[in-house]
Every structure is written in structure tokens, then in C-alpha cells.
XYZ file of C-alpha atoms in Angstrom:
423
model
C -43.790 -21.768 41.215
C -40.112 -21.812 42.940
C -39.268 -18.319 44.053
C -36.473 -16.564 41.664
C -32.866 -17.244 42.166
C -31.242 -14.476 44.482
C -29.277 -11.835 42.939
C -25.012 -12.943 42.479
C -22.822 -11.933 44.774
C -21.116 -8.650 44.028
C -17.913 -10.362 42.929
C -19.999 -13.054 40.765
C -21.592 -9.875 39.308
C -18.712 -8.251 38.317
C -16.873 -12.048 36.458
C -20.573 -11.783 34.637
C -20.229 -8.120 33.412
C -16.811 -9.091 32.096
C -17.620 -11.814 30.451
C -20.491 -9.173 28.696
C -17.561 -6.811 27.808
C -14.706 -9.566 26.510
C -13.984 -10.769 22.975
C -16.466 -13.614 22.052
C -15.495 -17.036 22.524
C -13.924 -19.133 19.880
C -17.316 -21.077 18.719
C -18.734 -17.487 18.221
C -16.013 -16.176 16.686
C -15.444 -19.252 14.598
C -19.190 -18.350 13.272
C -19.207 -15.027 12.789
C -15.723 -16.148 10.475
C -18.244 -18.699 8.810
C -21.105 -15.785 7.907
C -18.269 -13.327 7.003
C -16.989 -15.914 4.518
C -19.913 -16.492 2.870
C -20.300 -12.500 2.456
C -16.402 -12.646 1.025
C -17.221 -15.576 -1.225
C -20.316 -13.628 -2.554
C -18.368 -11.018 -3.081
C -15.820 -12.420 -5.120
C -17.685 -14.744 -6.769
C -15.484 -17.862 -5.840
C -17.402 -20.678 -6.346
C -14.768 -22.950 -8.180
C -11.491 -23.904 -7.577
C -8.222 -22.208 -8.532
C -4.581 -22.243 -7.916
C -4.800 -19.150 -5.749
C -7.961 -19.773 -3.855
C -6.972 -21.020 -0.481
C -8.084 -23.418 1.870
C -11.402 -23.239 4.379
C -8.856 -23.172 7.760
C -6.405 -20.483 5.756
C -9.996 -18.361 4.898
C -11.423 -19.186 8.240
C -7.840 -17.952 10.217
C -7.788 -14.299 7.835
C -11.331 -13.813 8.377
C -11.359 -14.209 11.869
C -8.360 -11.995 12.059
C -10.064 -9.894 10.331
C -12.976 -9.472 12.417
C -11.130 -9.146 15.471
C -8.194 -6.838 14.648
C -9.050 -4.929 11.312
C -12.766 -3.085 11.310
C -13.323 0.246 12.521
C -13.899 -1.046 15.948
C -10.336 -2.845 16.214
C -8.438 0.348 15.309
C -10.850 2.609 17.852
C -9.658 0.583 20.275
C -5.856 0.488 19.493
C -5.836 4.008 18.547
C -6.289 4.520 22.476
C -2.681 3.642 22.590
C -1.466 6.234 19.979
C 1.013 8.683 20.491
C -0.666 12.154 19.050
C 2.335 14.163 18.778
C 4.325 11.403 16.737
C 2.177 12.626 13.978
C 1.429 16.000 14.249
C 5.264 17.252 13.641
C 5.749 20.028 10.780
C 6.827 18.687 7.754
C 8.177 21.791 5.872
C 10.968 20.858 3.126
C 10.119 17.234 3.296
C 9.441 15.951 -0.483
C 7.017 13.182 -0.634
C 5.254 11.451 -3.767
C 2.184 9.518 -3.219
C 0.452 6.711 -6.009
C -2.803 7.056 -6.074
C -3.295 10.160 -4.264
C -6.878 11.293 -5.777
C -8.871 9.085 -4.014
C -9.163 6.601 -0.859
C -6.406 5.939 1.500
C -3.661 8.039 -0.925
C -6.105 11.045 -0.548
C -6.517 11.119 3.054
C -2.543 10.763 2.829
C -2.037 13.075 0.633
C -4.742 15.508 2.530
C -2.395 15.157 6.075
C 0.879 15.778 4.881
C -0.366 18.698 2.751
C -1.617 20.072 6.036
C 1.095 19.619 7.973
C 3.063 21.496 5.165
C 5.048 18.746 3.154
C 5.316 18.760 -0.301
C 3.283 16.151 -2.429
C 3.822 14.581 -5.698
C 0.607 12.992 -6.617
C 1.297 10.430 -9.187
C -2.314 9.349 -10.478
C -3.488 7.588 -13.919
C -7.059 9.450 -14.259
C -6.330 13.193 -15.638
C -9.411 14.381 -14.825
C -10.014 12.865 -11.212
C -6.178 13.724 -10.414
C -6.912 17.413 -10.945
C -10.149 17.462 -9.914
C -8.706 15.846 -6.650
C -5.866 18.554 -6.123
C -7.919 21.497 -6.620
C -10.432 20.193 -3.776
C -7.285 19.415 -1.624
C -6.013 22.904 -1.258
C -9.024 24.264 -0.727
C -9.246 21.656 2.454
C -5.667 22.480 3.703
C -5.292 25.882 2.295
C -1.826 24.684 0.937
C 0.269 26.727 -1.353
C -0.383 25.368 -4.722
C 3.126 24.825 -5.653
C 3.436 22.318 -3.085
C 0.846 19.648 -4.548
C 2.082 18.274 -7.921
C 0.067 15.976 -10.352
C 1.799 13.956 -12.359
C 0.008 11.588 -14.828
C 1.172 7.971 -14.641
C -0.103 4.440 -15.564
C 1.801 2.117 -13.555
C 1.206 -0.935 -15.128
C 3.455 0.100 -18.130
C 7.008 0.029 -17.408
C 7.888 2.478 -20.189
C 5.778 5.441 -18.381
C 7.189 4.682 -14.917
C 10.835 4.479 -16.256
C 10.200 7.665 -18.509
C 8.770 9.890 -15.351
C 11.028 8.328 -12.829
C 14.417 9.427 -14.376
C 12.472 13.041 -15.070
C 11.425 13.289 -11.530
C 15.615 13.636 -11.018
C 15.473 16.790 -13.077
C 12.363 17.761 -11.111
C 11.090 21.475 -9.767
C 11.725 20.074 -6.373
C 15.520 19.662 -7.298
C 14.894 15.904 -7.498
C 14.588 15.428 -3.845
C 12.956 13.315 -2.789
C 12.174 12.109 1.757
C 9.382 9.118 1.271
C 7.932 7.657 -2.025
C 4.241 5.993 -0.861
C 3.239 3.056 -2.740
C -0.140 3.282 -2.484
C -1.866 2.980 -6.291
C -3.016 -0.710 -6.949
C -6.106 -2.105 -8.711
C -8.275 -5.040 -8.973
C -9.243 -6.333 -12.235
C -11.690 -9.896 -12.235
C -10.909 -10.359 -15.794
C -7.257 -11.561 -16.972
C -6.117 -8.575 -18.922
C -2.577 -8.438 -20.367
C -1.335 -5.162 -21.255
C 1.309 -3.931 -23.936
C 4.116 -4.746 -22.254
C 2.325 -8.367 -22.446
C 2.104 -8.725 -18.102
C -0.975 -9.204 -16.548
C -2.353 -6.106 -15.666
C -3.177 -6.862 -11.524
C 0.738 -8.125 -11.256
C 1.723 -4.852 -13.679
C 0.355 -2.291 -11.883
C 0.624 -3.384 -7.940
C 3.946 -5.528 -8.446
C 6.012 -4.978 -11.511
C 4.925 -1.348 -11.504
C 5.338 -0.495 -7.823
C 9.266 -2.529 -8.141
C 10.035 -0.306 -10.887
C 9.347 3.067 -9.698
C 10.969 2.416 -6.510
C 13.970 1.055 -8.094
C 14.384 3.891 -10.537
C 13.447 6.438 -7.383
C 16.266 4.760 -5.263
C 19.341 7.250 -6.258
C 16.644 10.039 -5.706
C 16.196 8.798 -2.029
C 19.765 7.820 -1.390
C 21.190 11.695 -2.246
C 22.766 12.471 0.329
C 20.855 14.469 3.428
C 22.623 17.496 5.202
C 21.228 15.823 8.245
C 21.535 12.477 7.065
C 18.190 11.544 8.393
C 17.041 8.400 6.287
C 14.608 8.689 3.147
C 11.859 5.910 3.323
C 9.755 4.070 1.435
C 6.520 2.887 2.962
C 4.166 0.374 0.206
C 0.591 0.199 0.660
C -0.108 -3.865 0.992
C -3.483 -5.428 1.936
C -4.444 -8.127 4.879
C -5.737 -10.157 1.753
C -1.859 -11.558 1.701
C -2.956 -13.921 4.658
C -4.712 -15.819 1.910
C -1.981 -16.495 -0.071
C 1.897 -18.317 -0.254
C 4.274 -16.676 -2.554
C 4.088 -18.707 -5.674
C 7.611 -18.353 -7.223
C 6.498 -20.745 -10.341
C 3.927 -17.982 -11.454
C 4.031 -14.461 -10.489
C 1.410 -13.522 -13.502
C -0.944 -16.619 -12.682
C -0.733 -17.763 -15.887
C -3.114 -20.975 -14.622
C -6.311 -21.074 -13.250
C -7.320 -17.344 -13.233
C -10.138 -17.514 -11.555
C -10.909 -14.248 -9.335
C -9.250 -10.928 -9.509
C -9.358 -10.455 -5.634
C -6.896 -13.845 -4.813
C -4.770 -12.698 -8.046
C -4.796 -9.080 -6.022
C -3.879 -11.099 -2.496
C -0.872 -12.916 -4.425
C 0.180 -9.558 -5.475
C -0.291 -7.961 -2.024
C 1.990 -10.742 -0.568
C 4.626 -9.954 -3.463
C 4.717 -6.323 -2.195
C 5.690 -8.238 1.397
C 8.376 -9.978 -0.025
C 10.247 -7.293 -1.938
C 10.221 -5.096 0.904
C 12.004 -7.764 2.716
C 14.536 -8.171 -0.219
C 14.696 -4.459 -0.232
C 15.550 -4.025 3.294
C 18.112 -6.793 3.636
C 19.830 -5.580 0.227
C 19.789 -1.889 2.304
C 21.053 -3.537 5.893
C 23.969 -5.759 3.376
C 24.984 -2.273 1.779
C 25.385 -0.401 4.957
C 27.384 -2.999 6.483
C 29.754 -3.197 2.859
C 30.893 0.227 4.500
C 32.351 1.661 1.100
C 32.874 5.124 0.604
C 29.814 5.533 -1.785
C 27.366 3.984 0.199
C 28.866 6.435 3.740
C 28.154 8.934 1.437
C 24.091 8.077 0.143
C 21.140 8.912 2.664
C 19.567 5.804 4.177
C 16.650 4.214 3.087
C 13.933 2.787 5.678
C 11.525 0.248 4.012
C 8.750 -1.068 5.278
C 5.101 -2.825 4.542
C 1.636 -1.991 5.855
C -1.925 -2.972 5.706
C -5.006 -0.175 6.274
C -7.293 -2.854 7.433
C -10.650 -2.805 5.623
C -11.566 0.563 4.581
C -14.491 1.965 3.252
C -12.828 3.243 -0.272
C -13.811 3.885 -3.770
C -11.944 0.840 -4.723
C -13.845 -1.491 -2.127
C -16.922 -0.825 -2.717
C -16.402 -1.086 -6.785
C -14.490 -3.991 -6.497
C -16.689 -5.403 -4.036
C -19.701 -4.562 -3.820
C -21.441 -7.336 -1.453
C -18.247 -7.203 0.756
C -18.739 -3.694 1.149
C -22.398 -3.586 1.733
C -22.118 -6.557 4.605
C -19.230 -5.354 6.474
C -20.768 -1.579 6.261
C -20.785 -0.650 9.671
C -17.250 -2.236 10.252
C -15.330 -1.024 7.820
C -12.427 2.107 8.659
C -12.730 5.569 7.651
C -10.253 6.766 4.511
C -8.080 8.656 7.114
C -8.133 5.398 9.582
C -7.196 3.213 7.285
C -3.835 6.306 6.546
C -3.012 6.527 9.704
C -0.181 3.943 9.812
C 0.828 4.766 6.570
C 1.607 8.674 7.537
C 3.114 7.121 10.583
C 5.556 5.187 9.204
C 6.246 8.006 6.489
C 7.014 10.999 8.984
C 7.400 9.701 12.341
C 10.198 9.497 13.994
C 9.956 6.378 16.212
C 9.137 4.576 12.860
C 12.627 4.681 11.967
C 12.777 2.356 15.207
C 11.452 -0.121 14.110
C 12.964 -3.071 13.045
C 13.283 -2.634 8.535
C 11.201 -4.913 6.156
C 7.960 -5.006 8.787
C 4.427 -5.318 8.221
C 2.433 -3.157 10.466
C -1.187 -2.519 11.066
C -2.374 0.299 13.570
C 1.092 1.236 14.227
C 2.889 -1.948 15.434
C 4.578 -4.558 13.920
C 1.955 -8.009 12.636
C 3.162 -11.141 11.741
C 3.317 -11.822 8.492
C 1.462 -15.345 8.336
C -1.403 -16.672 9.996
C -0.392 -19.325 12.266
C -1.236 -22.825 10.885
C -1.618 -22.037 6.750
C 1.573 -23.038 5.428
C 1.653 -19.303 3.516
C 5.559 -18.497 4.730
C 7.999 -17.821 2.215
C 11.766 -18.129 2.799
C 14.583 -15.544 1.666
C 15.540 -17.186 -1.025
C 12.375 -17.383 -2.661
C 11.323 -13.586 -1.734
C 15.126 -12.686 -3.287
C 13.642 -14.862 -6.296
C 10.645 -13.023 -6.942
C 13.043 -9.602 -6.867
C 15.621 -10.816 -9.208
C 12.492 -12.049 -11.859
C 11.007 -8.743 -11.528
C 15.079 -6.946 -12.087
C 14.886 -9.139 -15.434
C 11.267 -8.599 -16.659
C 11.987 -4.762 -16.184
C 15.405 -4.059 -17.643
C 14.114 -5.713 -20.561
C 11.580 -2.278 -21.225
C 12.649 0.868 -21.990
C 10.815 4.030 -22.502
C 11.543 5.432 -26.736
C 12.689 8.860 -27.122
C 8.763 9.679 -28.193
C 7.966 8.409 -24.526
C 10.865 10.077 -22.701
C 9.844 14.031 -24.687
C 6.190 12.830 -24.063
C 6.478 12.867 -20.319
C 8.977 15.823 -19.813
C 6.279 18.400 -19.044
C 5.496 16.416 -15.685
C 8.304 17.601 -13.767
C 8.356 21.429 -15.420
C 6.680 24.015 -13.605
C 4.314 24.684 -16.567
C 2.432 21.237 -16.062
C 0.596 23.845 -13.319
C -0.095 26.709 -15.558
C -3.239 25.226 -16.674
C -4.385 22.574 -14.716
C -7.835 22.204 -15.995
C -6.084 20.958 -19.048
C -4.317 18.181 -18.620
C -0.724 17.617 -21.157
C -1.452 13.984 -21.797
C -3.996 11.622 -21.836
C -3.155 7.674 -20.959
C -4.608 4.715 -21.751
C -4.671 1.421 -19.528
């Protein structure tokens, strides 16, 4: 036999050890996209055509962004560029309410700035797991209880989010009010139209999430001894890579199909109105009147967690969940960004109306999908959503009903709840 080659050359050896250690090359990548696909397509169940289902490349370009920049092992490695201290500062006196705080990424929100010694409003549809959630938090931080509120809200009805916004002015906390967290959403398979006659995906993570933070705006803007800006920070999904705005048919009134596209629609909604929000905030601040020197500025910006190993990901999607187990974030991983933009001060550096995953700022399109969406069709989607909403008002019954959720007896007996709600 011919003798074995002779060992590389020590600078040949070290090319080949890099090689080991870098990314892997496109035609891997390309099929590990492929396999991850058919997991996502298994998990959805999207074997047939739909107006929101998008193309192979657009599927093949998220999922391979995906892979690369949003498991567990993506943020391990940009979290080596954090700055500890720019969230570790004391957050006594800051007001902040949270959707969806009893479980998943609101939870480990919640949890952090409870710790840190903020005040949290934890707005949450479930009774029971909203309680049952905020006794177990301050026995984890040891937080005085009169700094963790519950509050009882269904967000896809625009009567209850009207009716406990304008209490929340009249509120134990004085109505203040430093950073409302969007971070409640839902994912329903099944086309489901509520009371209010919107689909219930588009009520509660669109409609719902534009109406509380329009009502909450005078809250924020109130003016600030220090006049340190308010913020708003809304909980969106990478999922919006899939999809274009579609300005025809917010609800998807056609071809419902699969609840997680319908949920990636909605996800890029929450991307546009935070871009109408923050140009509307940058036009008003340059208007220089007298009223808007005197309000507090708002900061608004957009986030994605990555994909995170929550409640609502493994009930939602089961296959998903059990194939990417091993890559998927932690609860407080996938929070991090959002309790950095909500309390840290070089956030309010950042350029208003981003996207941002671990920290910095993403595009907000995959290269090559045709998904963009121009101003006019972003300031579309807000003004539809300003019409659909000032249409619904909360009855005196509702208004009474929903008093007790800014008195300081709604604590007295919190193994009771005041109210029960319905979807």
C-alpha cells in the first residue's frame, strides 16, 4: 500500500481547524433550510396554497436566517458582545405595564423588572393563570406586592381595552405610566371572528395592541420632571420575513388557510405601525407647538425574541417545537432585548421605528422576497385600524365593569378574581 500522506504544515493545519470552527457553507446551509422547512411545514400543516403562504426562496431566505442568527446558539454568541451594566440599572419609580405577563417571554419580563424594583402592570386575559403567575413572581423577586398589578384584559375586544385604558389614567400609580410592553398575542388555526366581528389573530395582536397604545399615549406623553422619554417597545416575531403587508386585507378575509402565516401577517403589521408611530412622534416634535414642548417623549420601537421555547410555541406548534428542541432560546433569552430596549439607556440611541434582535438593529426584509412595504401603505394600515376602532366604544355597563382594575381593592383578595372574560 502507498505510505500515508504526511501531516499539513502548521499553517495548512490551522486554515483546516478554521474551516472546522466557521459557519457552514451555503449548500449546507441551504439544506439544513430544506430539513428545517419540512419540520415548519409539518408543523403548520401547510400543504395547500393560500394568499399568505409565501414562496420556497422567501421560506428558504427566513429559515436560513433563522438557523443562523435566531436559536439559542446565535444569541450565546452575540450575547458575548453585551453590555451587562446597560441592564442591571435600578428601576425604582419607573411604571411599566406588560401584556401577557403570566407566562413566556412577558413573564421573564415581568420577573426582571420586578427585580430590579420597577413597578409592573400585568395586563393578562386568564384570571386564574394571571394570579397564579403574580403570586409565584414575588416569591422569586421578593417584590413588595403593591408593585405587581393584575389587571384582567382580553385584547381582542376593543370595548375592554378602551374601558381599562382610560381607567388606567385614574390609576393607583397616579396614571403614570414610563414603557407599555406589547407583548400578549395568540395564534388561532381556525378563522374565528369575535363580537366586535374582527378576526380574532388580527384582534388581539393588531387591532388590540393599536388600541391600547393609542388610548395609553396621553398617559406616556405627561409630562416627566426629567423629561426623560416614555417608550413603547411591541413584541413582533421573525415570522414577518414571510410575509408583505397586504393593505387589501388586514383580516384575511380569503384563503385562510393556517393560523401561523395569518400570525406572520399580523407580526409584520406590528412593524409597520411602529414605523407610522414613530414618524407621527419625529413630525410632532419638529411641529414645535407649545403642547407638544410640554408632553414627555415617546421612543417606539419593534423587536423579535428569536425562537423561544414558550408555552405558546410548543402549543401552537408542536412538531416545530419538538425538532428545533435543542435550538430554541430560553424565556429570559428570548426578553433580553425586550428589557433592553424598555430600560436602557443607550436604547434611546437608537435610531426610532427599528426592529432589533439581540440588541441591534435587523433589517426588516430578507433580501430578494419582494416583502417591503412603503410609507404610504404602513400609514394605510394605521389610518384603517384609527377607523375600525373609533367606531367601538365601551357601554357604561363595560366602563363600571372594569373600574375595580385600577382600585387598590382589586389586591385585597387576589385568589378571587372581580371578573371573569370570555374570548
Amino acid at each position: 500500500p502507498p505510505p500515508p500522506p504526511p501531516p499539513p504544515p502548521p499553517r495548512a493545519a490551522a486554515a483546516a481547524a478554521a474551516a472546522a470552527a466557521a459557519p457552514p457553507p451555503p449548500r449546507a446551509a441551504a439544506a439544513a433550510a430544506a430539513a428545517a422547512a419540512a419540520a415548519h411545514s409539518a408543523a403548520t400543516g401547510a400543504m395547500s396554497l393560500n394568499n399568505r403562504k409565501p414562496s420556497v426562496f422567501t421560506t428558504a431566505a427566513f429559515l436560513y436566517a433563522g438557523l443562523t442568527s435566531f436559536t439559542k446558539q446565535a444569541f450565546e454568541r452575540a450575547a458575548k458582545a453585551f453590555d451587562v451594566k446597560a441592564t442591571q440599572k435600578k428601576l425604582d419609580g419607573q411604571v411599566f405595564l406588560v401584556t401577557g405577563a403570566n407566562s413566556g417571554i412577558g413573564k421573564a419580563t415581568t420577573r426582571d423588572l420586578l427585580e430590579r424594583g420597577g413597578t409592573v402592570h400585568m395586563a393578562c386575559r386568564s384570571p386564574d393563570k394571571a394570579f397564579r403567575a403574580r403570586e409565584e413572581l414575588l416569591k422569586d423577586t421578593g417584590a413588595d406586592p403593591s408593585k405587581c398589578l393584575v389587571h384582567i384584559l382580553d385584547l381582542s375586544s376593543v370595548r375592554q381595552v378602551k374601558a381599562f385604558a382610560r381607567h388606567f389614567a385614574r390609576g393607583v400609580c397616579g396614571g403614570r405610566l414610563d414603557c407599555l410592553i406589547n407583548n400578549a398575542g395568540c395564534m388561532v388555526h381556525k378563522r374565528e371572528i369575535n363580537d366586535e366581528g374582527n378576526e380574532i389573530n388580527f384582534a388581539t395582536n393588531t387591532l388590540g395592541t393599536f388600541v391600547l397604545t393609542e388610548e395609553l399615549l396621553p398617559v406616556l406623553a405627561k409630562p416627566d420632571r426629567q423629561l426623560t422619554p416614555s417608550r413603547v417597545v411591541t413584541v413582533s416575531s421573525g415570522g414577518a420575513y414571510n410575509q408583505k403587508l397586504d393593505v387589501d386585507d388586514f383580516q384575511t378575509k380569503s384563503g385562510f388557510d393556517d393560523g401561523s402565516y395569518i400570525y406572520a401577517q399580523n407580526k409584520r403589521q406590528q412593524i409597520a405601525l411602529t414605523e407610522a408611530w414613530a414618524r407621527k412622534q419625529a413630525s410632532q416634535q419638529s411641529a414645535g407647538n407649545s403642547e407638544v414642548k410640554k408632553a414627555r417623549p415617546v421612543s417606539f420601537q419593534v423587536m423579535h425574541p428569536g425562537w423561544v421555547d414558550t408555552p405558546a410555541v410548543r402549543n401552537s406548534l408542536p412538531d416545530f417545537h419538538r425538532r428545533m428542541k435543542g435550538r430554541l432560546r430560553t424565556e429570559e433569552q428570548g426578553a433580553d432585548t425586550v428589557i433592553w430596549l424598555a430600560t436602557a439607556e443607550e436604547a434611546l440611541r437608537e435610531d426610532p421605528g427599528g426592529f432589533y434582535l439581540d440588541r441591534k438593529a435587523q433589517p426588516k426584509f430578507l433580501w430578494g422576497t419582494f416583502t417591503s412595504n412603503t410609507e404610504k401603505e404602513s400609514d394605510a394600515l394605521f389610518n384603517s385600524l384609527k377607523t375600525m376602532s373609533s367606531s367601538i366604544e365601551p357601554s357604561a355597563e363595560h366602563s363600571n365593569k372594569y373600574g375595580y382594575m385600577q382600585s387598590a381593592e382589586s389586591l385585597k383578595n387576589v385568589a378571587t378574581p372581580v371578573i371573569q372574560t370570555k374570548r
